[in-house]
Structures are given as structure tokens and as C-alpha cells.
Tab-separated table of C-alpha atoms in Angstrom:
chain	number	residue	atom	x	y	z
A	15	UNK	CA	0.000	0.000	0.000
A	16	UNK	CA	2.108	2.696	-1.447
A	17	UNK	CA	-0.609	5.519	-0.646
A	18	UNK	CA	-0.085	4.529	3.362
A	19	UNK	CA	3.884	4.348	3.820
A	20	UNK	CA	4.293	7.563	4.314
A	21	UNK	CA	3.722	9.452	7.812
A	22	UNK	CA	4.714	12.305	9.477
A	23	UNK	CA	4.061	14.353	12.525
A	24	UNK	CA	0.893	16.776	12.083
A	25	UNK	CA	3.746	19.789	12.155
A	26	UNK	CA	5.224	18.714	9.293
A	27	UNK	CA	2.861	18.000	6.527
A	28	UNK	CA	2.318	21.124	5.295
A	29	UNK	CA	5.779	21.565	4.223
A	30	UNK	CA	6.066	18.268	2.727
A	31	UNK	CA	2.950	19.053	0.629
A	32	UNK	CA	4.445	22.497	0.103
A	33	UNK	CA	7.989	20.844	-0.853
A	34	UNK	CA	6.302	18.140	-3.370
A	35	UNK	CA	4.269	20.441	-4.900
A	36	UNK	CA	6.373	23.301	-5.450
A	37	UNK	CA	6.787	22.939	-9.002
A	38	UNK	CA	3.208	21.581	-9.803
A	39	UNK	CA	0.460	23.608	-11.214
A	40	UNK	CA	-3.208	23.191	-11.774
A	41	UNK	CA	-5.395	22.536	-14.822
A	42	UNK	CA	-8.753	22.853	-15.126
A	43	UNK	CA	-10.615	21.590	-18.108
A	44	UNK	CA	-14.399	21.581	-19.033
A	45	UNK	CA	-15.550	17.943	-21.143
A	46	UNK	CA	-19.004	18.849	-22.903
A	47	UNK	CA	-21.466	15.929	-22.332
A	48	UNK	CA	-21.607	15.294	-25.938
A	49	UNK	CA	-18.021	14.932	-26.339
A	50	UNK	CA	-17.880	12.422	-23.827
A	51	UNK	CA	-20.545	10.675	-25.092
A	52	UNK	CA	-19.016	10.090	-27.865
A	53	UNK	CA	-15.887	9.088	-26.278
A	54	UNK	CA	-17.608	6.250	-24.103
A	55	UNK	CA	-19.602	5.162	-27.389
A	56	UNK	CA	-16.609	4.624	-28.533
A	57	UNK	CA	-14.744	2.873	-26.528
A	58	UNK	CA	-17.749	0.826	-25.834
A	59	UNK	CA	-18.188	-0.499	-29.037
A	60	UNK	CA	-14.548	-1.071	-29.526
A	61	UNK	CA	-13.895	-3.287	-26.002
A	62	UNK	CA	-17.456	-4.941	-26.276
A	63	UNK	CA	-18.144	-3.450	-23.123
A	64	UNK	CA	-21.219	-1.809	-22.063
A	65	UNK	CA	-20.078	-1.489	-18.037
A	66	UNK	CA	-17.241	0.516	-18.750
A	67	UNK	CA	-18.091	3.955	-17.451
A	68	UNK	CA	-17.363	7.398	-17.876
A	69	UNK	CA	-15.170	8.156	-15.733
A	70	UNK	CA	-13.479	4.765	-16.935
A	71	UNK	CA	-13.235	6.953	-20.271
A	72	UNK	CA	-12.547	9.972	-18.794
A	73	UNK	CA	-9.195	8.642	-16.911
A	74	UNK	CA	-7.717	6.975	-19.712
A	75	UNK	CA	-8.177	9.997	-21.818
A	76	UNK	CA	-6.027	11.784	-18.914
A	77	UNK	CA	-3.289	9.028	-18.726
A	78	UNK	CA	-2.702	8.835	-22.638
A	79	UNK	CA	-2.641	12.873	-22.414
A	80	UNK	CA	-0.105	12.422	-20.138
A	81	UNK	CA	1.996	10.186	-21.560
A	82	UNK	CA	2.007	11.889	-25.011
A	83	UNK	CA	2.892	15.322	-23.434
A	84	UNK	CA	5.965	13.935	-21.955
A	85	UNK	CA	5.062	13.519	-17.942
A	86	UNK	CA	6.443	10.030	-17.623
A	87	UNK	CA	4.613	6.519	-18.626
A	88	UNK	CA	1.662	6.743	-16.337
A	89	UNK	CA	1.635	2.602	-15.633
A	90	UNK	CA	-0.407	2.400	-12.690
A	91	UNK	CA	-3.982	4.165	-11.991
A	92	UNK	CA	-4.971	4.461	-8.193
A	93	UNK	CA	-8.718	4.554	-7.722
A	94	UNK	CA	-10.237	5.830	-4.536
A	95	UNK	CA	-13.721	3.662	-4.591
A	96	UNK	CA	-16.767	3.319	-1.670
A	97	UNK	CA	-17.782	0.196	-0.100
A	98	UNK	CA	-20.530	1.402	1.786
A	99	UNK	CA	-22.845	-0.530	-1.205
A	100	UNK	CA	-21.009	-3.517	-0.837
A	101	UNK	CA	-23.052	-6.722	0.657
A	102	UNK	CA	-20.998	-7.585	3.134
A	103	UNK	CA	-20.861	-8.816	7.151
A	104	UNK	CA	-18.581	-5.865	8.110
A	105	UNK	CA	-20.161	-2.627	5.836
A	106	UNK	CA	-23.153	-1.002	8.056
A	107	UNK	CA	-25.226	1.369	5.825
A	108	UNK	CA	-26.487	3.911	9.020
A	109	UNK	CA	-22.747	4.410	10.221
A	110	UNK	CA	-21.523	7.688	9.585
A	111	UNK	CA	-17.688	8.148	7.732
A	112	UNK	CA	-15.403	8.106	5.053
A	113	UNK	CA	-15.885	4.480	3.147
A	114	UNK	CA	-12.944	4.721	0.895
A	115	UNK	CA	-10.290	2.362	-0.113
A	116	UNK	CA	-8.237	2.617	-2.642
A	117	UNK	CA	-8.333	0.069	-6.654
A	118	UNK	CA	-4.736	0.297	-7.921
A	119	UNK	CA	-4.784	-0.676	-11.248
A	120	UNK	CA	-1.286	-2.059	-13.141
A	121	UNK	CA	-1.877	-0.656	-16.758
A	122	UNK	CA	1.581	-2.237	-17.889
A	123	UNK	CA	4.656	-0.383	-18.914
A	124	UNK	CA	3.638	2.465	-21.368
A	125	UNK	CA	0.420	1.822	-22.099
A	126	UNK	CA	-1.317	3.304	-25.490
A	127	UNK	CA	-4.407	2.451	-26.138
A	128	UNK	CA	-7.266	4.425	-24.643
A	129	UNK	CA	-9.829	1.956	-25.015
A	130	UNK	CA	-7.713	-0.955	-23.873
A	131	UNK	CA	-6.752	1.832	-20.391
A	132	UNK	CA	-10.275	2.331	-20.007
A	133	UNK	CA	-11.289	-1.658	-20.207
A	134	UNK	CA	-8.825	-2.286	-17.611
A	135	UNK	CA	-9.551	0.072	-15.642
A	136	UNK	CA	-12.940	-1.571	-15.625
A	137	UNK	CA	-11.651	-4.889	-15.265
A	138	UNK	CA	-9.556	-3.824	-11.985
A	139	UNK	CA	-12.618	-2.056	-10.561
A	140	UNK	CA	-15.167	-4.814	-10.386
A	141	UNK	CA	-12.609	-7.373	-9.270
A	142	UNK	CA	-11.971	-4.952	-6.536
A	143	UNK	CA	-15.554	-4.931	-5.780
A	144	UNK	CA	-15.583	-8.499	-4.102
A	145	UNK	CA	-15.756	-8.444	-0.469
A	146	UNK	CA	-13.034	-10.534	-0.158
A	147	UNK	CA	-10.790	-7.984	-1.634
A	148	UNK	CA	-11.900	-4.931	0.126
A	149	UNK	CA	-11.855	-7.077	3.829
A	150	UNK	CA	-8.235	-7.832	3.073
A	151	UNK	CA	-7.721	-4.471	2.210
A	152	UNK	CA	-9.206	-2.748	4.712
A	153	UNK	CA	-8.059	-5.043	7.502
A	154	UNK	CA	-3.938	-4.010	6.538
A	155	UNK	CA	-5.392	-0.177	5.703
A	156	UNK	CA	-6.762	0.153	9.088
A	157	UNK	CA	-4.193	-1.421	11.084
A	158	UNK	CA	-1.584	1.308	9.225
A	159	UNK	CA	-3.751	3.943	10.011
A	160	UNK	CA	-4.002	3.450	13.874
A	161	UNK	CA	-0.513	2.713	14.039
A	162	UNK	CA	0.038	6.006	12.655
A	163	UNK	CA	-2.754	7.894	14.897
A	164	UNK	CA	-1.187	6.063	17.985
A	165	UNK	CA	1.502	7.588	17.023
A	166	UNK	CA	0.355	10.923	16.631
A	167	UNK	CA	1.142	11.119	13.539
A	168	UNK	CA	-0.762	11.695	9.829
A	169	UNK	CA	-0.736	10.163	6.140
A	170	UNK	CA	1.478	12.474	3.972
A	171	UNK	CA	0.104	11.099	0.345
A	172	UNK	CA	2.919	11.769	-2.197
A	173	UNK	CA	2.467	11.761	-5.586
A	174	UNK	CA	4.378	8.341	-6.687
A	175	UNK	CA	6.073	8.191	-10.183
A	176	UNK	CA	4.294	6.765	-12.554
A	177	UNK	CA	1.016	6.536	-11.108
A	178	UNK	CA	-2.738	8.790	-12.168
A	179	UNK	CA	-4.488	9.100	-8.462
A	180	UNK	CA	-8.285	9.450	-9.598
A	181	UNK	CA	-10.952	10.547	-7.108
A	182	UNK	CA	-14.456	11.127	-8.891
A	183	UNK	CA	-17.275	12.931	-7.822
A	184	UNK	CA	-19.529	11.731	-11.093
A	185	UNK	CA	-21.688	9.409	-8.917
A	186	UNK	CA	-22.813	12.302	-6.799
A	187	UNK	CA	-25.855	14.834	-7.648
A	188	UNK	CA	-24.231	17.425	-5.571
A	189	UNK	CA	-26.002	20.186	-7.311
A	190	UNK	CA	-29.250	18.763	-5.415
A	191	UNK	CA	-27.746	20.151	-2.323
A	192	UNK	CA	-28.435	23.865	-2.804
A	193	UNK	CA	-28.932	25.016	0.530
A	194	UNK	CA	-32.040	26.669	-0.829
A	195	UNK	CA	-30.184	28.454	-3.582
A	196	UNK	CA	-31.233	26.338	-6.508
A	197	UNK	CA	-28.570	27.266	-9.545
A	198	UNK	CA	-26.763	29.444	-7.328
A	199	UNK	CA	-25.089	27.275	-4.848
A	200	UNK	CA	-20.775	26.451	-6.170
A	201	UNK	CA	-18.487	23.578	-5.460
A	202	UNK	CA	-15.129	23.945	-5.872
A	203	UNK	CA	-12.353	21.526	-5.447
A	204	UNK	CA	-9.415	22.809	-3.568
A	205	UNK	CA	-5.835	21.473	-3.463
A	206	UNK	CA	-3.388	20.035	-5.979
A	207	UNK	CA	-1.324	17.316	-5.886
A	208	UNK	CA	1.093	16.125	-9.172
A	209	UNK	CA	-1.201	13.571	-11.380
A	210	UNK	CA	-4.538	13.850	-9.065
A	211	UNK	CA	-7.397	13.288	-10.636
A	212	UNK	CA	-10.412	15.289	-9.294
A	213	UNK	CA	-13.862	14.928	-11.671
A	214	UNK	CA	-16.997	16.425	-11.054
A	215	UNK	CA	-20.487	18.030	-12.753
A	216	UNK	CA	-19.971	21.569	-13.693
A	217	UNK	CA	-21.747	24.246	-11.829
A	218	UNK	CA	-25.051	25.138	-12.682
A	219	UNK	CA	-25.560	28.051	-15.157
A	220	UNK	CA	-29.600	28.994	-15.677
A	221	UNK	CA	-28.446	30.387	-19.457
A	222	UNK	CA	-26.500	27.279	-20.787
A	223	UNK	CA	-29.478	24.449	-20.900
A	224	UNK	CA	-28.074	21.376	-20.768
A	225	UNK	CA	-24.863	22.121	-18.734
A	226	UNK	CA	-25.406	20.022	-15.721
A	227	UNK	CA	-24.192	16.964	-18.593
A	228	UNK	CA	-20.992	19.095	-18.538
A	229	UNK	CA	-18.319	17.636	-16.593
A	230	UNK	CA	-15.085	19.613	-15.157
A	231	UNK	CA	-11.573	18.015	-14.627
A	232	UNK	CA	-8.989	19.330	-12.140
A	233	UNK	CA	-5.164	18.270	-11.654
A	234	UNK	CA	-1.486	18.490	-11.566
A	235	UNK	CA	0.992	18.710	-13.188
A	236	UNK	CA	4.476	19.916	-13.948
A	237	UNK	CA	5.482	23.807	-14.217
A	238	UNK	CA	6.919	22.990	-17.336
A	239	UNK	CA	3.981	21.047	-18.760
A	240	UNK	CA	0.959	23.018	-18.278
A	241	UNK	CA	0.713	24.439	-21.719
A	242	UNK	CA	1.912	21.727	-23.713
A	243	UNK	CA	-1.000	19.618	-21.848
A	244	UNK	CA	-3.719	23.019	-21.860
A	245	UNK	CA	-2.815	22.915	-25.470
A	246	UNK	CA	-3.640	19.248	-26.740
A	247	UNK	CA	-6.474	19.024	-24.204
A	248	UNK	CA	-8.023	22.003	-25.962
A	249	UNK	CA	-7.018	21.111	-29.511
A	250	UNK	CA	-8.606	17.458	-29.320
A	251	UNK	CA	-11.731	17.754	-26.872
A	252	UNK	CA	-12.826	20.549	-28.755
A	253	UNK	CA	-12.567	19.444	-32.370
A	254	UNK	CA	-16.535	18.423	-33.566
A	255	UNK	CA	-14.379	15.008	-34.370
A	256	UNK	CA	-13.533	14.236	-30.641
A	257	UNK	CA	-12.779	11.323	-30.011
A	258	UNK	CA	-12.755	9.727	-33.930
A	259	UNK	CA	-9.461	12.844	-34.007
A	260	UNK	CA	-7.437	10.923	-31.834
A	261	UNK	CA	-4.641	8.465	-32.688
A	262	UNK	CA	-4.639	6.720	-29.389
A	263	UNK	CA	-8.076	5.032	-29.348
């Protein structure tokens, strides 16, 4: 568990994040929902695969955009997934927390193919999804994690080498918590960390109909390739021939 061998006293996180990230900048890109449509149609009919999901699409877009604009062979994608659906003796539905663990997913070395990322992906994910799994998991998860609290100190998780974090908000309808404001209330991610992942619907917008199919990506990367990356994001995803324009499917 790569994503739990790091710890350090509460004191010193923020300068390791600080000290890890002080090259890194953000990007921000919008996906139209017709676009990526098209994308998972795509990829659909190519794997045979009707479970493979957006976000399944969505990531493997973002690794082979990676890997073309020069940020290292992204080999490995790190999934943070929920088990509080999962039928099992040990997952309680009315207790309150944070029901995360973590799919890592071995893409193998340099990896091309969007579609065949994206089936994989899929692949890892539902294997993952067996209680079996996630008990095992869990059980070597939670025993690092209260070694750590015992003693007193917190997770620092670095960005490995070689490896796309991913933590969606797709499944969520969070625009249906307004707080009374309908199409007024804003979410917005904070943080950055090098290759993490962070997907989520757009904000609402009464005068673009249709918008709440939009979806907005959010990550890291290197100083020195944020335009290369701001540049071939916008070229391909908003060509009228996204995806059929890309080379990679």
C-alpha cells in the first residue's frame, strides 16, 4: 500500500505538501457531455463493453494525455472507490464516515491504447468490488492507520512516479444540495497534488441548458507542462471530431 507508507508528525505535513508540490500547477478543463458521449460510445463499441463507465473513459483519456505530453509513462492508476454498497458482514449502511479504499490498477509499462486503459480500468474495478478484496484491504489499511494515529502522527500522500491518483465525484448529484439556492449554490475543489485526478459536474448556469451533462476536470501537473498539456487538451476535446481525431483510441 504505497498511498499509506508515508507518515509524518501533524507539524510537518504542510511543508512536505508544500515541498512536493512546489513545481506543480493546476489545470482545469471543461468535457461537454456530448463529447464524452461520444468518447464512451466509442470505446464501448470497440472493447465490447457496455459497463465501462465514464469516468473509466474519462481517466484513460487523462493518462494517454499524459503520456504523449511527456510527464512520464503513467503505468499504474490508483482509484479511490466506496464500499458502503457492498453486501458484506462488516459494511453497516447507518454508520456515519469516510468508506474509501483505494483500486490500484497495473496498466503495464507504457500503455497506449485508450480503449484498452479504459477496459482495464474496468476490469480492476469490479474485481476490486468483491468483499473478499476490500476485507483484506481494509483489515492491513486500518491497522496502518491506527498505528500512525497512535503515534500521533498523519498520512502524507505523495504523488508516486508513474502513477494517475483518480478521485471522482460523477456518482454524486451534488447540485441537489443547494442550501435553498437552486442554480446558485458552487463547489469547488481545492488542493493540488502532481497527477490527481479530481472529476466532477460543472456548476449550474440557468443560461447554458443542458450544462449540468458538462463535466469539469482538475489536476497536476508539472510547471513545465501546463501548456503543452492546456494545449492538446483544448485542440482534441474541442474538435466536432472528438474522439474519432485521436490516434490513441
Amino acid at each position: 500500500m504505497p498511498h499509506l507508507a508515508h507518515t509524518y508528525h501533524r507539524s510537518e505535513l504542510a511543508a512536505q505538501y508544500a515541498g512536493m508540490n512546489r513545481d506543480v500547477v493546476r489545470v482545469d478543463v471543461r468535457v461537454s457531455g456530448a463529447a464524452l458521449g461520444r468518447l464512451v460510445d466509442v470505446v464501448r463499441a470497440r472493447t465490447r463493453e457496455r459497463a465501462v463507465s465514464r469516468q473509466d473513459c474519462l481517466t484513460a483519456y487523462v493518462v494517454t494525455v499524459l503520456n504523449r505530453c511527456g510527464a512520464g509513462s503513467i503505468d499504474v492508476v490508483a482509484n479511490a472507490a466506496s464500499y458502503r454498497n457492498i453486501a458484506a458482514p462488516w459494511v453497516d449502511a447507518a454508520v456515519a464516515g469516510n468508506p474509501i479504499y483505494i483500486v490500484r490498477t497495473d496498466l503495464g509499462r507504457g500503455a497506449q491504447r485508450l480503449s484498452d486503459i479504459a477496459l482495464t480500468i474496468r476490469r480492476s474495478i469490479e474485481k476490486w468490488r468483491e468483499p473478499a478484496f476490500i476485507g483484506a484491504h481494509m483489515s492491513v489499511a486500518s491497522q496502518l492507520m491506527l498505528d500512525a494515529a497512535n503515534a500521533r502522527r498523519s498520512m502524507f500522500f505523495a504523488a508516486e512516479p508513474g502513477v494517475l491518483s483518480v478521485n471522482s465525484n460523477l456518482s454524486l448529484d451534488w447540485q441537489s444540495a443547494d442550501f435553498g439556492y437552486p442554480s446558485r449554490a458552487r463547489f469547488h475543489t481545492s488542493g493540488i497534488n502532481e497527477r490527481y485526478l479530481r472529476t466532477f459536474h460543472v456548476n449550474p448556469n440557468p443560461k447554458d441548458h443542458g450544462q449540468g451533462e458538462n463535466i469539469e476536470m482538475s489536476f497536476g501537473v508539472s510547471a513545465s507542462l501546463r501548456d503543452k498539456v492546456v494545449d492538446m487538451l483544448a485542440t482534441e476535446l474541442d474538435s466536432p471530431a472528438f474522439p474519432v481525431n485521436l490516434d490513441v483510441l
